[in-house]
Amino acid sequence: VKTLCKEWFPIDYPDVWYEDITSNPRFYALAATYHSEIIGLLVAETKPLSKMNKEDQDILPIGLSGPPMIGYILTLGVSTKHRRNGLASLLLDNYLAFLTTQ
């Protein structure tokens, strides 16, 4: 996972982040695999609007009713040779299905 994230993103995540996304239940993590190799990854967190960063709150529509829960995608990537095959869409669809059952 760490190798893929380095390939996909110009960010160096600390090692504790990789431990958290694989063991902390507050994160939703889903991997796409091919022949036992991770080729795609989605990491997300569902949290109340009140717990979001101010700059993230500002991009949401005004007037959300109730105590809204927000699906916050932290990472979404697919290995270069497996792109353009709908894997990212499949990962997103699975996350949306998860959100609608919560």
Short mmCIF file of N, CA and C in Angstrom, two decimals:
data_model
loop_
_atom_site.label_atom_id
_atom_site.label_comp_id
_atom_site.label_asym_id
_atom_site.label_seq_id
_atom_site.Cartn_x
_atom_site.Cartn_y
_atom_site.Cartn_z
N VAL A 1 0.84 -1.19 0.00
CA VAL A 1 0.00 0.00 0.00
C VAL A 1 0.88 1.25 0.00
N LYS A 2 1.91 1.23 0.80
CA LYS A 2 2.80 2.40 0.87
C LYS A 2 3.46 2.66 -0.48
N THR A 3 3.91 1.62 -1.15
CA THR A 3 4.55 1.77 -2.46
C THR A 3 3.58 2.36 -3.47
N LEU A 4 2.34 1.87 -3.46
CA LEU A 4 1.33 2.39 -4.39
C LEU A 4 1.02 3.86 -4.11
N CYS A 5 0.87 4.21 -2.85
CA CYS A 5 0.58 5.61 -2.51
C CYS A 5 1.71 6.53 -2.93
N LYS A 6 2.95 6.07 -2.83
CA LYS A 6 4.07 6.89 -3.29
C LYS A 6 4.02 7.07 -4.81
N GLU A 7 3.56 6.03 -5.52
CA GLU A 7 3.43 6.11 -6.98
C GLU A 7 2.30 7.06 -7.37
N TRP A 8 1.21 7.03 -6.63
CA TRP A 8 0.01 7.77 -7.01
C TRP A 8 0.00 9.23 -6.58
N PHE A 9 0.58 9.54 -5.43
CA PHE A 9 0.40 10.86 -4.84
C PHE A 9 1.72 11.52 -4.48
N PRO A 10 1.78 12.84 -4.59
CA PRO A 10 3.02 13.56 -4.25
C PRO A 10 3.11 13.87 -2.75
N ILE A 11 2.56 12.98 -1.92
CA ILE A 11 2.53 13.18 -0.48
C ILE A 11 3.23 12.01 0.19
N ASP A 12 4.06 12.29 1.17
CA ASP A 12 4.65 11.22 1.98
C ASP A 12 3.83 11.10 3.26
N TYR A 13 3.02 10.05 3.32
CA TYR A 13 2.24 9.81 4.53
C TYR A 13 3.13 9.18 5.59
N PRO A 14 2.91 9.52 6.87
CA PRO A 14 3.70 8.89 7.93
C PRO A 14 3.29 7.42 8.08
N ASP A 15 4.19 6.61 8.60
CA ASP A 15 3.91 5.19 8.77
C ASP A 15 2.66 4.93 9.60
N VAL A 16 2.40 5.78 10.59
CA VAL A 16 1.23 5.60 11.44
C VAL A 16 -0.07 5.69 10.62
N TRP A 17 -0.07 6.47 9.54
CA TRP A 17 -1.25 6.58 8.69
C TRP A 17 -1.56 5.23 8.05
N TYR A 18 -0.55 4.54 7.58
CA TYR A 18 -0.75 3.23 6.97
C TYR A 18 -1.25 2.22 8.00
N GLU A 19 -0.75 2.31 9.21
CA GLU A 19 -1.23 1.44 10.29
C GLU A 19 -2.70 1.75 10.59
N ASP A 20 -3.04 3.03 10.67
CA ASP A 20 -4.41 3.43 10.97
C ASP A 20 -5.41 2.96 9.92
N ILE A 21 -5.09 3.15 8.65
CA ILE A 21 -6.07 2.81 7.62
C ILE A 21 -6.31 1.31 7.52
N THR A 22 -5.39 0.52 8.04
CA THR A 22 -5.58 -0.93 7.98
C THR A 22 -6.09 -1.52 9.28
N SER A 23 -6.09 -0.74 10.36
CA SER A 23 -6.51 -1.32 11.64
C SER A 23 -7.52 -0.50 12.43
N ASN A 24 -7.67 0.77 12.12
CA ASN A 24 -8.58 1.63 12.87
C ASN A 24 -9.97 1.59 12.23
N PRO A 25 -11.00 1.17 12.99
CA PRO A 25 -12.34 1.03 12.40
C PRO A 25 -12.98 2.34 11.96
N ARG A 26 -12.39 3.47 12.31
CA ARG A 26 -12.99 4.74 11.84
C ARG A 26 -12.76 4.95 10.35
N PHE A 27 -11.82 4.20 9.77
CA PHE A 27 -11.54 4.32 8.34
C PHE A 27 -12.23 3.20 7.57
N TYR A 28 -12.71 3.54 6.39
CA TYR A 28 -13.22 2.57 5.44
C TYR A 28 -12.12 2.40 4.40
N ALA A 29 -11.61 1.20 4.28
CA ALA A 29 -10.55 0.93 3.29
C ALA A 29 -10.97 -0.26 2.45
N LEU A 30 -10.86 -0.10 1.14
CA LEU A 30 -11.22 -1.16 0.21
C LEU A 30 -10.15 -1.24 -0.86
N ALA A 31 -9.65 -2.44 -1.07
CA ALA A 31 -8.60 -2.65 -2.08
C ALA A 31 -9.16 -3.48 -3.22
N ALA A 32 -8.74 -3.15 -4.43
CA ALA A 32 -9.00 -3.99 -5.61
C ALA A 32 -7.74 -4.81 -5.81
N THR A 33 -7.91 -6.10 -5.99
CA THR A 33 -6.74 -6.98 -6.17
C THR A 33 -6.83 -7.75 -7.48
N TYR A 34 -5.67 -8.12 -7.96
CA TYR A 34 -5.55 -8.94 -9.16
C TYR A 34 -4.39 -9.89 -8.93
N HIS A 35 -4.68 -11.18 -8.96
CA HIS A 35 -3.65 -12.19 -8.66
C HIS A 35 -2.94 -11.89 -7.34
N SER A 36 -3.73 -11.60 -6.31
CA SER A 36 -3.25 -11.34 -4.94
C SER A 36 -2.41 -10.08 -4.81
N GLU A 37 -2.43 -9.21 -5.80
CA GLU A 37 -1.68 -7.95 -5.76
C GLU A 37 -2.68 -6.80 -5.67
N ILE A 38 -2.44 -5.84 -4.77
CA ILE A 38 -3.31 -4.67 -4.68
C ILE A 38 -3.04 -3.77 -5.88
N ILE A 39 -4.11 -3.50 -6.63
CA ILE A 39 -3.97 -2.65 -7.82
C ILE A 39 -4.80 -1.37 -7.72
N GLY A 40 -5.64 -1.30 -6.70
CA GLY A 40 -6.45 -0.11 -6.48
C GLY A 40 -6.80 0.00 -5.01
N LEU A 41 -7.03 1.23 -4.56
CA LEU A 41 -7.31 1.44 -3.14
C LEU A 41 -8.18 2.67 -2.95
N LEU A 42 -9.16 2.53 -2.09
CA LEU A 42 -9.96 3.66 -1.64
C LEU A 42 -9.90 3.67 -0.12
N VAL A 43 -9.58 4.82 0.45
CA VAL A 43 -9.61 5.00 1.90
C VAL A 43 -10.51 6.20 2.17
N ALA A 44 -11.47 6.01 3.07
CA ALA A 44 -12.42 7.07 3.37
C ALA A 44 -12.74 7.07 4.86
N GLU A 45 -13.37 8.13 5.26
CA GLU A 45 -13.80 8.27 6.65
C GLU A 45 -15.19 8.90 6.63
N THR A 46 -16.06 8.40 7.47
CA THR A 46 -17.38 8.99 7.62
C THR A 46 -17.40 9.69 8.96
N LYS A 47 -17.72 10.98 8.92
CA LYS A 47 -17.71 11.72 10.17
C LYS A 47 -18.76 12.82 10.14
N PRO A 48 -19.14 13.32 11.32
CA PRO A 48 -20.12 14.40 11.37
C PRO A 48 -19.57 15.69 10.76
N LEU A 49 -20.45 16.46 10.19
CA LEU A 49 -20.07 17.74 9.59
C LEU A 49 -19.29 18.59 10.59
N SER A 50 -19.70 18.56 11.84
CA SER A 50 -19.05 19.39 12.87
C SER A 50 -17.59 19.01 13.11
N LYS A 51 -17.18 17.81 12.71
CA LYS A 51 -15.80 17.36 12.92
C LYS A 51 -14.91 17.61 11.71
N MET A 52 -15.48 18.15 10.64
CA MET A 52 -14.70 18.40 9.44
C MET A 52 -13.91 19.70 9.57
N ASN A 53 -12.82 19.78 8.82
CA ASN A 53 -12.05 21.02 8.75
C ASN A 53 -12.93 22.13 8.21
N LYS A 54 -12.71 23.34 8.69
CA LYS A 54 -13.51 24.50 8.25
C LYS A 54 -13.48 24.67 6.74
N GLU A 55 -12.29 24.53 6.12
CA GLU A 55 -12.21 24.72 4.67
C GLU A 55 -13.00 23.66 3.92
N ASP A 56 -13.14 22.46 4.49
CA ASP A 56 -13.95 21.43 3.85
C ASP A 56 -15.44 21.71 4.04
N GLN A 57 -15.81 22.23 5.20
CA GLN A 57 -17.21 22.58 5.46
C GLN A 57 -17.69 23.64 4.48
N ASP A 58 -16.80 24.56 4.12
CA ASP A 58 -17.17 25.68 3.26
C ASP A 58 -17.53 25.27 1.83
N ILE A 59 -17.13 24.08 1.39
CA ILE A 59 -17.45 23.66 0.02
C ILE A 59 -18.77 22.91 -0.07
N LEU A 60 -19.39 22.63 1.08
CA LEU A 60 -20.66 21.89 1.09
C LEU A 60 -21.83 22.85 0.94
N PRO A 61 -22.94 22.35 0.42
CA PRO A 61 -24.11 23.23 0.26
C PRO A 61 -24.63 23.71 1.61
N ILE A 62 -25.11 24.92 1.62
CA ILE A 62 -25.68 25.51 2.83
C ILE A 62 -27.05 24.88 3.07
N GLY A 63 -27.39 24.68 4.33
CA GLY A 63 -28.72 24.22 4.67
C GLY A 63 -28.87 22.72 4.80
N LEU A 64 -27.79 21.99 5.01
CA LEU A 64 -27.92 20.56 5.27
C LEU A 64 -28.71 20.40 6.56
N SER A 65 -29.72 19.53 6.55
CA SER A 65 -30.57 19.39 7.73
C SER A 65 -30.06 18.28 8.64
N GLY A 66 -30.41 18.40 9.92
CA GLY A 66 -30.03 17.38 10.89
C GLY A 66 -28.53 17.39 11.14
N PRO A 67 -28.06 16.39 11.88
CA PRO A 67 -26.62 16.27 12.09
C PRO A 67 -26.01 15.44 10.96
N PRO A 68 -25.70 16.07 9.84
CA PRO A 68 -25.28 15.30 8.67
C PRO A 68 -23.96 14.58 8.88
N MET A 69 -23.91 13.38 8.33
CA MET A 69 -22.68 12.60 8.29
C MET A 69 -22.10 12.78 6.89
N ILE A 70 -20.82 12.98 6.82
CA ILE A 70 -20.15 13.26 5.56
C ILE A 70 -19.20 12.12 5.23
N GLY A 71 -19.30 11.62 4.00
CA GLY A 71 -18.34 10.64 3.50
C GLY A 71 -17.16 11.40 2.92
N TYR A 72 -16.00 11.19 3.49
CA TYR A 72 -14.81 11.98 3.17
C TYR A 72 -13.77 11.04 2.57
N ILE A 73 -13.53 11.14 1.27
CA ILE A 73 -12.56 10.27 0.61
C ILE A 73 -11.16 10.83 0.82
N LEU A 74 -10.33 10.04 1.46
CA LEU A 74 -8.96 10.45 1.75
C LEU A 74 -8.01 10.07 0.63
N THR A 75 -8.20 8.90 0.06
CA THR A 75 -7.31 8.38 -0.97
C THR A 75 -8.10 7.52 -1.94
N LEU A 76 -7.84 7.71 -3.21
CA LEU A 76 -8.41 6.86 -4.26
C LEU A 76 -7.37 6.77 -5.36
N GLY A 77 -6.92 5.57 -5.65
CA GLY A 77 -5.90 5.41 -6.69
C GLY A 77 -5.94 4.02 -7.30
N VAL A 78 -5.46 3.93 -8.52
CA VAL A 78 -5.35 2.67 -9.25
C VAL A 78 -3.97 2.64 -9.89
N SER A 79 -3.33 1.47 -9.86
CA SER A 79 -1.99 1.35 -10.45
C SER A 79 -2.05 1.72 -11.93
N THR A 80 -0.98 2.29 -12.41
CA THR A 80 -0.93 2.84 -13.77
C THR A 80 -1.37 1.85 -14.83
N LYS A 81 -0.90 0.63 -14.78
CA LYS A 81 -1.22 -0.33 -15.85
C LYS A 81 -2.65 -0.87 -15.77
N HIS A 82 -3.38 -0.56 -14.69
CA HIS A 82 -4.75 -1.03 -14.56
C HIS A 82 -5.78 0.10 -14.65
N ARG A 83 -5.33 1.28 -15.00
CA ARG A 83 -6.26 2.42 -15.12
C ARG A 83 -7.10 2.30 -16.39
N ARG A 84 -8.18 3.05 -16.40
CA ARG A 84 -9.10 3.12 -17.55
C ARG A 84 -9.89 1.82 -17.73
N ASN A 85 -10.03 1.07 -16.63
CA ASN A 85 -10.82 -0.16 -16.65
C ASN A 85 -12.01 -0.10 -15.70
N GLY A 86 -12.26 1.07 -15.13
CA GLY A 86 -13.41 1.24 -14.25
C GLY A 86 -13.18 0.83 -12.80
N LEU A 87 -11.93 0.58 -12.42
CA LEU A 87 -11.67 0.15 -11.04
C LEU A 87 -11.97 1.24 -10.02
N ALA A 88 -11.59 2.47 -10.30
CA ALA A 88 -11.88 3.56 -9.36
C ALA A 88 -13.39 3.74 -9.21
N SER A 89 -14.12 3.63 -10.31
CA SER A 89 -15.58 3.72 -10.24
C SER A 89 -16.16 2.59 -9.41
N LEU A 90 -15.63 1.40 -9.56
CA LEU A 90 -16.08 0.25 -8.77
C LEU A 90 -15.81 0.47 -7.28
N LEU A 91 -14.64 0.98 -6.95
CA LEU A 91 -14.32 1.28 -5.55
C LEU A 91 -15.27 2.35 -5.00
N LEU A 92 -15.53 3.40 -5.77
CA LEU A 92 -16.46 4.45 -5.34
C LEU A 92 -17.87 3.90 -5.18
N ASP A 93 -18.32 3.08 -6.11
CA ASP A 93 -19.66 2.49 -6.02
C ASP A 93 -19.81 1.66 -4.74
N ASN A 94 -18.77 0.91 -4.40
CA ASN A 94 -18.81 0.12 -3.17
C ASN A 94 -18.87 1.00 -1.93
N TYR A 95 -18.14 2.10 -1.95
CA TYR A 95 -18.19 3.02 -0.81
C TYR A 95 -19.57 3.67 -0.69
N LEU A 96 -20.14 4.07 -1.81
CA LEU A 96 -21.49 4.65 -1.78
C LEU A 96 -22.51 3.64 -1.28
N ALA A 97 -22.38 2.39 -1.69
CA ALA A 97 -23.29 1.34 -1.20
C ALA A 97 -23.13 1.17 0.32
N PHE A 98 -21.90 1.22 0.79
CA PHE A 98 -21.64 1.14 2.23
C PHE A 98 -22.31 2.30 2.96
N LEU A 99 -22.17 3.52 2.42
CA LEU A 99 -22.76 4.70 3.07
C LEU A 99 -24.27 4.61 3.15
N THR A 100 -24.91 4.07 2.13
CA THR A 100 -26.37 4.01 2.13
C THR A 100 -26.90 2.95 3.09
N THR A 101 -26.06 2.06 3.57
CA THR A 101 -26.51 1.05 4.54
C THR A 101 -26.24 1.49 5.98
N GLN A 102 -25.58 2.61 6.16
CA GLN A 102 -25.25 3.08 7.52
C GLN A 102 -26.39 3.85 8.13
#
